Coordinates of C-alpha atoms in Angstrom, one line a residue:
M170 CA 139.4 -47.5 300.5
T171 CA 140.9 -45.6 303.5
A172 CA 139.5 -47.8 306.3
R173 CA 140.6 -51.0 308.0
P174 CA 137.9 -53.7 308.6
S175 CA 137.8 -52.8 312.3
D176 CA 137.5 -49.1 311.9
T177 CA 134.5 -46.9 312.7
V178 CA 133.7 -45.4 309.3
L179 CA 131.7 -42.7 307.6
L180 CA 129.9 -44.0 304.6
T181 CA 129.0 -41.2 302.2
V182 CA 126.5 -42.3 299.5
T183 CA 125.9 -40.1 296.5
G184 CA 124.0 -40.4 293.2
R185 CA 120.5 -40.5 291.7
D186 CA 118.0 -41.2 294.4
G187 CA 115.8 -44.3 294.1
P188 CA 112.7 -45.4 296.1
D189 CA 114.6 -48.1 297.9
T190 CA 118.2 -46.9 298.0
T191 CA 118.3 -46.1 301.7
S192 CA 116.3 -49.2 302.6
R193 CA 118.6 -51.5 300.6
L194 CA 121.8 -50.1 302.1
T195 CA 120.6 -49.9 305.7
G196 CA 119.2 -53.4 305.4
L197 CA 122.7 -54.7 304.4
L198 CA 124.2 -52.9 307.4
A199 CA 121.6 -54.5 309.7
D200 CA 122.2 -58.0 308.2
A201 CA 126.0 -57.5 308.9
G202 CA 125.3 -56.6 312.5
A203 CA 126.9 -53.1 312.0
E204 CA 126.1 -50.5 314.7
L205 CA 124.6 -47.3 313.2
L206 CA 125.9 -44.3 315.2
D207 CA 124.6 -41.4 313.1
V208 CA 122.7 -40.7 309.9
E209 CA 121.9 -37.7 307.7
Q210 CA 120.2 -37.6 304.3
V211 CA 119.3 -34.9 301.8
V212 CA 118.0 -35.1 298.3
V213 CA 118.6 -32.0 296.0
Q214 CA 117.0 -32.1 292.5
G215 CA 116.7 -35.9 292.7
L216 CA 120.4 -36.4 293.7
L217 CA 121.0 -38.2 297.0
T218 CA 123.6 -37.5 299.6
L219 CA 123.4 -40.0 302.5
A220 CA 125.9 -40.1 305.3
L221 CA 126.1 -43.1 307.7
L222 CA 128.4 -43.3 310.6
V223 CA 128.8 -47.0 311.4
R224 CA 130.9 -49.4 313.5
P225 CA 131.4 -53.0 312.1
S226 CA 130.1 -55.9 314.1
A227 CA 132.6 -57.3 316.6
S228 CA 131.8 -60.7 315.2
S229 CA 132.9 -59.9 311.6
P230 CA 135.5 -62.5 310.4
E231 CA 139.0 -61.1 310.7
G232 CA 140.5 -60.0 307.4
Q233 CA 137.1 -59.8 305.7
D234 CA 135.9 -56.5 304.3
P235 CA 132.7 -55.8 306.2
W236 CA 131.6 -53.3 303.5
Q237 CA 132.0 -55.4 300.4
A238 CA 128.3 -56.4 300.1
L239 CA 127.3 -52.8 300.5
L240 CA 129.6 -51.6 297.8
L241 CA 128.3 -54.2 295.4
A242 CA 124.7 -53.2 296.2
A243 CA 125.6 -49.6 295.6
R244 CA 126.8 -50.4 292.1
E245 CA 123.5 -52.1 291.3
L246 CA 121.6 -49.1 292.7
G247 CA 123.7 -46.7 290.6
V248 CA 125.2 -44.8 293.5
T249 CA 128.7 -44.5 294.8
V250 CA 129.9 -45.0 298.3
D251 CA 133.0 -43.3 299.9
V252 CA 134.3 -45.2 302.9
R253 CA 136.5 -43.3 305.3
A254 CA 137.8 -44.2 308.8
V255 CA 137.0 -41.6 311.4
A256 CA 138.4 -41.1 314.9
P257 CA 136.0 -41.8 317.7
V258 CA 134.4 -38.6 318.9
A259 CA 135.1 -38.0 322.5
P260 CA 132.1 -37.0 324.6
P261 CA 131.9 -33.2 325.2
V262 CA 133.7 -31.9 328.2
G263 CA 132.6 -28.7 329.9
P264 CA 129.9 -26.3 328.9
E265 CA 127.8 -27.0 325.8
P266 CA 128.2 -24.7 322.8
L267 CA 125.7 -21.9 322.3
R268 CA 123.2 -22.9 319.6
Y269 CA 121.5 -20.4 317.3
V270 CA 119.3 -20.4 314.2
V271 CA 120.1 -17.8 311.4
T272 CA 117.3 -17.3 308.9
A273 CA 117.9 -15.4 305.6
V274 CA 114.9 -14.3 303.6
G275 CA 114.9 -12.4 300.3
K276 CA 113.3 -12.5 296.9
T277 CA 116.3 -14.5 295.7
L278 CA 119.4 -15.7 297.5
G279 CA 122.3 -16.3 295.2
A280 CA 125.8 -17.3 295.8
R281 CA 126.8 -13.7 296.6
E282 CA 124.2 -13.4 299.4
V283 CA 125.0 -16.8 300.9
H284 CA 128.7 -16.1 300.7
A285 CA 128.2 -12.7 302.5
L286 CA 126.2 -14.4 305.2
T287 CA 128.5 -17.4 305.8
A288 CA 131.6 -15.1 305.7
R289 CA 130.1 -12.9 308.4
L290 CA 129.4 -16.0 310.5
A291 CA 132.9 -17.2 310.0
E292 CA 134.3 -13.9 311.1
Q293 CA 132.3 -14.2 314.3
G294 CA 133.5 -17.7 315.0
A295 CA 130.0 -19.2 314.3
R296 CA 130.3 -22.8 313.1
V297 CA 127.6 -23.8 310.6
E298 CA 126.3 -27.3 311.4
R299 CA 123.4 -27.5 309.0
I300 CA 121.7 -25.5 306.2
T301 CA 118.1 -26.1 305.2
R302 CA 116.2 -24.5 302.4
L303 CA 112.8 -23.1 303.5
S304 CA 111.6 -21.7 300.2
E305 CA 111.1 -23.5 296.9
T306 CA 112.3 -22.3 293.5
P307 CA 113.8 -19.7 293.3
L308 CA 115.9 -20.0 296.4
G309 CA 114.6 -17.3 298.6
S310 CA 115.0 -18.5 302.2
V311 CA 117.5 -20.6 304.1
E312 CA 117.9 -21.6 307.7
L313 CA 121.3 -22.1 309.2
H314 CA 121.9 -23.9 312.5
V315 CA 125.1 -22.5 314.0
T316 CA 127.1 -22.9 317.2
L317 CA 129.2 -20.5 319.1
A318 CA 131.8 -21.3 321.8
P319 CA 130.3 -21.3 325.3
D320 CA 132.3 -18.2 326.2
A321 CA 131.4 -16.3 323.0
D322 CA 129.5 -13.0 323.0
P323 CA 126.2 -13.5 321.1
S324 CA 125.6 -9.8 321.0
S325 CA 128.6 -9.4 318.7
L326 CA 127.1 -11.9 316.3
K327 CA 123.8 -10.1 316.4
R328 CA 125.4 -6.8 315.6
A329 CA 127.4 -8.3 312.7
L330 CA 124.2 -9.8 311.2
L331 CA 122.3 -6.5 311.7
A332 CA 125.1 -4.7 309.9
L333 CA 124.9 -7.2 307.1
S334 CA 121.1 -6.7 306.8
M335 CA 121.6 -2.9 306.6
E336 CA 124.4 -3.3 303.9
S337 CA 122.2 -5.7 301.9
P338 CA 118.8 -4.2 301.5
T339 CA 117.5 -7.1 299.3
F340 CA 117.4 -9.7 302.1
D341 CA 116.8 -9.9 305.8
V342 CA 118.9 -11.9 308.3
A343 CA 117.5 -12.9 311.6
L344 CA 119.2 -14.5 314.6
Q345 CA 117.3 -16.6 317.2
R346 CA 118.5 -18.7 320.1
E347 CA 117.7 -22.4 319.4
S348 CA 115.4 -23.5 322.2
L349 CA 112.3 -25.4 323.0
Y350 CA 110.2 -22.3 322.4
R351 CA 111.5 -21.2 319.0
R352 CA 109.0 -23.4 317.1
G353 CA 106.6 -23.3 320.1
K354 CA 105.3 -19.8 319.7
R355 CA 101.5 -19.4 320.3
M356 CA 100.8 -15.6 320.1
V357 CA 101.7 -12.8 317.8
V358 CA 101.1 -9.2 318.9
M359 CA 101.5 -6.3 316.4
D360 CA 101.6 -2.5 316.4
M361 CA 99.2 -1.0 313.8
D362 CA 100.5 2.2 312.2
S363 CA 103.4 1.6 309.9
T364 CA 103.5 -2.0 310.9
L365 CA 100.2 -3.8 310.1
I366 CA 99.2 -0.9 307.9
R367 CA 101.3 1.3 305.7
I368 CA 100.2 4.6 307.0
E369 CA 100.0 6.6 310.3
V370 CA 96.3 7.2 310.9
I371 CA 96.8 10.4 312.8
D372 CA 98.8 11.9 309.9
E373 CA 96.0 11.1 307.5
L374 CA 93.3 12.6 309.8
A375 CA 95.5 15.7 310.2
R376 CA 95.9 16.1 306.5
A377 CA 92.1 15.8 306.0
H378 CA 91.6 18.5 308.7
G379 CA 94.2 20.8 307.3
V380 CA 96.5 20.6 310.3
H381 CA 99.1 18.1 309.1
A382 CA 102.1 20.5 309.4
K383 CA 101.3 21.3 313.0
V384 CA 100.8 17.6 313.9
A385 CA 104.1 16.7 312.2
A386 CA 105.9 19.4 314.1
I387 CA 104.7 17.9 317.4
T388 CA 105.7 14.4 316.3
E389 CA 109.2 15.7 315.4
R390 CA 109.6 17.3 318.9
A391 CA 108.5 14.0 320.6
M392 CA 111.0 12.0 318.5
H393 CA 113.8 14.3 319.7
G394 CA 112.8 13.8 323.3
E395 CA 111.4 17.3 323.8
M396 CA 108.1 15.9 325.2
D397 CA 106.8 12.5 326.3
Y398 CA 104.5 10.4 324.2
D399 CA 101.4 11.1 326.3
E400 CA 101.7 14.8 326.0
S401 CA 102.5 14.7 322.3
L402 CA 99.4 12.5 321.7
R403 CA 97.2 15.0 323.7
Q404 CA 98.5 17.9 321.7
R405 CA 98.1 16.2 318.3
V406 CA 94.6 14.9 319.1
A407 CA 93.6 18.4 320.3
L408 CA 94.4 19.7 316.8
L409 CA 91.8 17.2 315.4
A410 CA 88.9 18.9 317.3
G411 CA 85.9 19.5 315.0
L412 CA 86.8 16.8 312.5
D413 CA 83.8 14.9 311.2
V414 CA 83.7 11.4 312.6
Q415 CA 82.7 10.1 309.2
V416 CA 86.2 11.0 307.9
L417 CA 87.7 8.6 310.5
R418 CA 85.2 5.9 309.7
E419 CA 85.9 6.1 305.9
L420 CA 89.6 6.0 306.5
A421 CA 89.3 3.0 308.8
A422 CA 87.3 1.2 306.2
N423 CA 90.0 1.5 303.6
L424 CA 93.3 1.1 305.5
P425 CA 96.2 0.0 303.2
L426 CA 97.6 -3.2 304.6
T427 CA 101.3 -3.9 304.7
E428 CA 102.6 -6.4 302.3
G429 CA 102.2 -9.9 303.6
A430 CA 99.8 -8.9 306.4
E431 CA 96.8 -11.0 305.2
T432 CA 99.0 -14.0 304.6
L433 CA 100.5 -13.8 308.0
I434 CA 97.2 -13.5 309.9
R435 CA 95.6 -16.2 307.8
V436 CA 98.4 -18.7 308.4
L437 CA 98.7 -17.9 312.1
K438 CA 94.9 -18.5 312.5
R439 CA 95.1 -21.8 310.7
L440 CA 97.9 -22.9 313.0
G441 CA 96.0 -21.9 316.1
Y442 CA 97.9 -18.8 317.1
R443 CA 96.3 -16.0 319.0
T444 CA 96.7 -12.6 317.4
A445 CA 96.5 -9.1 318.7
V446 CA 96.9 -5.5 317.8
I447 CA 98.3 -3.3 320.5
S448 CA 98.5 0.2 319.2
G449 CA 99.0 3.8 320.2
G450 CA 96.7 4.6 317.3
F451 CA 92.9 4.8 317.4
S452 CA 90.3 2.3 318.2
V453 CA 88.1 2.9 315.1
A454 CA 91.0 1.8 312.9
A455 CA 92.2 -1.0 315.1
E456 CA 88.7 -2.5 315.5
A457 CA 88.1 -2.2 311.7
L458 CA 91.3 -4.2 311.1
Q459 CA 90.3 -6.7 313.8
A460 CA 87.0 -7.4 312.0
R461 CA 88.6 -7.4 308.5
L462 CA 91.5 -9.8 309.3
G463 CA 89.9 -11.9 312.0
I464 CA 92.4 -10.7 314.7
D465 CA 91.5 -12.0 318.2
F466 CA 92.2 -8.8 320.2
A467 CA 92.6 -5.1 319.6
Y468 CA 93.8 -2.5 322.1
S469 CA 94.3 1.2 321.2
N470 CA 93.3 4.8 322.1
M471 CA 89.7 5.9 321.9
L472 CA 88.9 9.3 320.4
E473 CA 86.1 11.2 322.1
A474 CA 83.3 12.4 319.8
Q475 CA 80.2 14.6 320.4
D476 CA 77.4 15.4 317.8
G477 CA 79.4 13.5 315.1
K478 CA 82.6 15.6 315.6
L479 CA 85.9 14.8 317.4
T480 CA 86.3 16.8 320.6
G481 CA 90.1 16.7 320.5
R482 CA 90.3 14.4 323.5
T483 CA 90.9 10.7 324.2
V484 CA 88.9 8.5 326.5
G485 CA 90.5 6.2 329.1
T486 CA 94.1 5.2 329.7
I487 CA 96.5 6.2 326.9
V488 CA 98.2 3.3 325.2
N489 CA 101.8 4.3 325.4
A490 CA 105.0 2.3 325.5
R491 CA 104.6 1.1 329.1
R492 CA 100.9 0.3 328.6
K493 CA 101.7 -1.7 325.4
A494 CA 104.1 -3.9 327.4
E495 CA 101.5 -4.3 330.2
L496 CA 98.8 -5.3 327.8
L497 CA 101.0 -7.9 326.2
E498 CA 101.8 -9.5 329.6
T499 CA 98.2 -9.4 330.7
L500 CA 96.9 -10.9 327.5
A501 CA 99.5 -13.7 327.6
K502 CA 98.5 -14.6 331.2
Q503 CA 94.8 -14.4 330.3
E504 CA 95.4 -16.9 327.4
G505 CA 97.7 -19.2 329.5
I506 CA 100.7 -18.5 327.2
L507 CA 104.3 -18.0 328.4
L508 CA 106.0 -14.8 327.5
E509 CA 108.7 -16.9 325.7
Q510 CA 105.9 -18.1 323.4
V511 CA 104.9 -14.5 322.3
I512 CA 106.2 -12.6 319.3
A513 CA 105.9 -8.8 319.3
V514 CA 106.2 -6.8 316.1
G515 CA 106.6 -3.0 315.9
D516 CA 108.4 -0.1 314.1
G517 CA 108.7 2.7 316.6
A518 CA 110.4 3.7 319.9
N519 CA 107.1 3.2 321.7
D520 CA 107.2 -0.5 320.8
L521 CA 110.5 -1.2 322.5
L522 CA 109.2 -2.2 325.9
M523 CA 106.6 -4.5 324.2
L524 CA 109.3 -6.1 322.1
E525 CA 111.5 -6.6 325.1
K526 CA 108.7 -8.2 327.0
A527 CA 108.0 -10.8 324.3
G528 CA 110.0 -14.0 323.8
L529 CA 110.9 -12.7 320.3
G530 CA 110.8 -9.0 319.5
I531 CA 110.9 -8.1 315.8
A532 CA 111.6 -4.5 314.6
F533 CA 109.7 -4.2 311.3
R534 CA 111.0 -1.6 308.9
A535 CA 112.1 0.3 311.9
K536 CA 114.7 3.0 312.6
P537 CA 118.2 1.8 313.4
K538 CA 117.9 2.4 317.1
L539 CA 114.9 0.0 317.5
R540 CA 116.6 -2.5 315.1
E541 CA 119.6 -2.5 317.3
A542 CA 117.6 -3.1 320.5
A543 CA 115.2 -5.7 319.1
D544 CA 115.9 -9.5 319.0
T545 CA 115.8 -9.4 315.2
S546 CA 114.5 -7.1 312.4
I547 CA 112.8 -7.3 309.0
S548 CA 113.3 -4.5 306.5
A549 CA 113.4 -6.1 303.0
G550 CA 110.4 -8.4 303.1
G551 CA 106.8 -8.2 304.1
L552 CA 105.1 -9.3 307.4
D553 CA 104.8 -12.9 306.0
T554 CA 108.6 -13.1 306.4
I555 CA 107.8 -13.8 310.1
L556 CA 106.5 -17.2 309.1
Y557 CA 110.0 -18.2 308.0
L558 CA 111.3 -17.2 311.3
L559 CA 109.0 -19.7 312.9
G560 CA 110.8 -22.4 310.8
L561 CA 108.0 -23.0 308.4
T562 CA 108.8 -24.0 304.9
A563 CA 107.1 -22.8 301.7
R564 CA 105.7 -26.3 301.2
E565 CA 104.2 -26.3 304.7
L566 CA 102.8 -22.8 304.0
R567 CA 101.0 -24.1 300.9
E568 CA 99.2 -26.6 303.1
V569 CA 97.7 -23.9 305.3
T570 CA 96.9 -21.1 302.8

């Protein structure tokens, strides 16, 4: 015993959990008139850890141990109680600490991975306040609630965790500001090519038409900044002139989905989210995906056709980086959804403005430049990893799949 009868104490209860353990102990505290200041409980593999911060009743007889009845009850229940005096916590003075949620997701997370993550957090001065398991067995996802000093630089922590993700290709680490909107998202907007599907549709069409090398060369020039997106799209589409429309339709009917795509869309729909594809790809493919997965909205480029052949031109406004961001904003307003409640997912440079516009921008299996600019990134897991970033647990996911 390290506490005097008048001290505020932290009671730490450990042992095999029973159906009435917490009820019995808190009942004794209530009977004794003790003031409960804080409480936390967790059960891991049937073993209970219960922490109770309590202050004894002012009317407790002097010299009498106010915790004796509780200690006796603990023996009967088969648990142990550690009683420690704690100094009163002064109310916070000055700015509140910055609060963040760090989510780690992988096939398995062992001691090595958890150590690497917590060590990186410690290096950045991030204080871990709570760790929660999101997955079931084996341990594959955890959520850490951390705080930073009010004057800390969050971008430094973001860069450190991004570097950790790039060094550890078996798991992803995401950083999000803890706020009202973190678990209040209502819409997910996705790019199509190399995000929702595993291919670039224009590359497959070019391959079928025998012009893949020429299309790839234009793409390479655009990636190096030698031409803008609109011009590169016009030149690539021009090379498709004469291709039978049936080739495009057959490709659209058999698009290879990215791992986790079906699960992500199915769960989001069950939870009432609105979903959209906003793509610089082609409407035949985007609309096929919309029908196949039950996506609410699809925006993309339309290829012009005459007499069953592609003309080599597009119809209407080109969906480029700026247009993607505009469509996201317009769609959110149309649906009465705040931008803070929108998640945008993409893999390429032309997704950057869209990701910046959304409340949470996710770079999915993207190049380092986009990963550095986005709010967070996913590289090791599939699209269903996004569900863990929403704070959902594996048990909750079972209920909606």
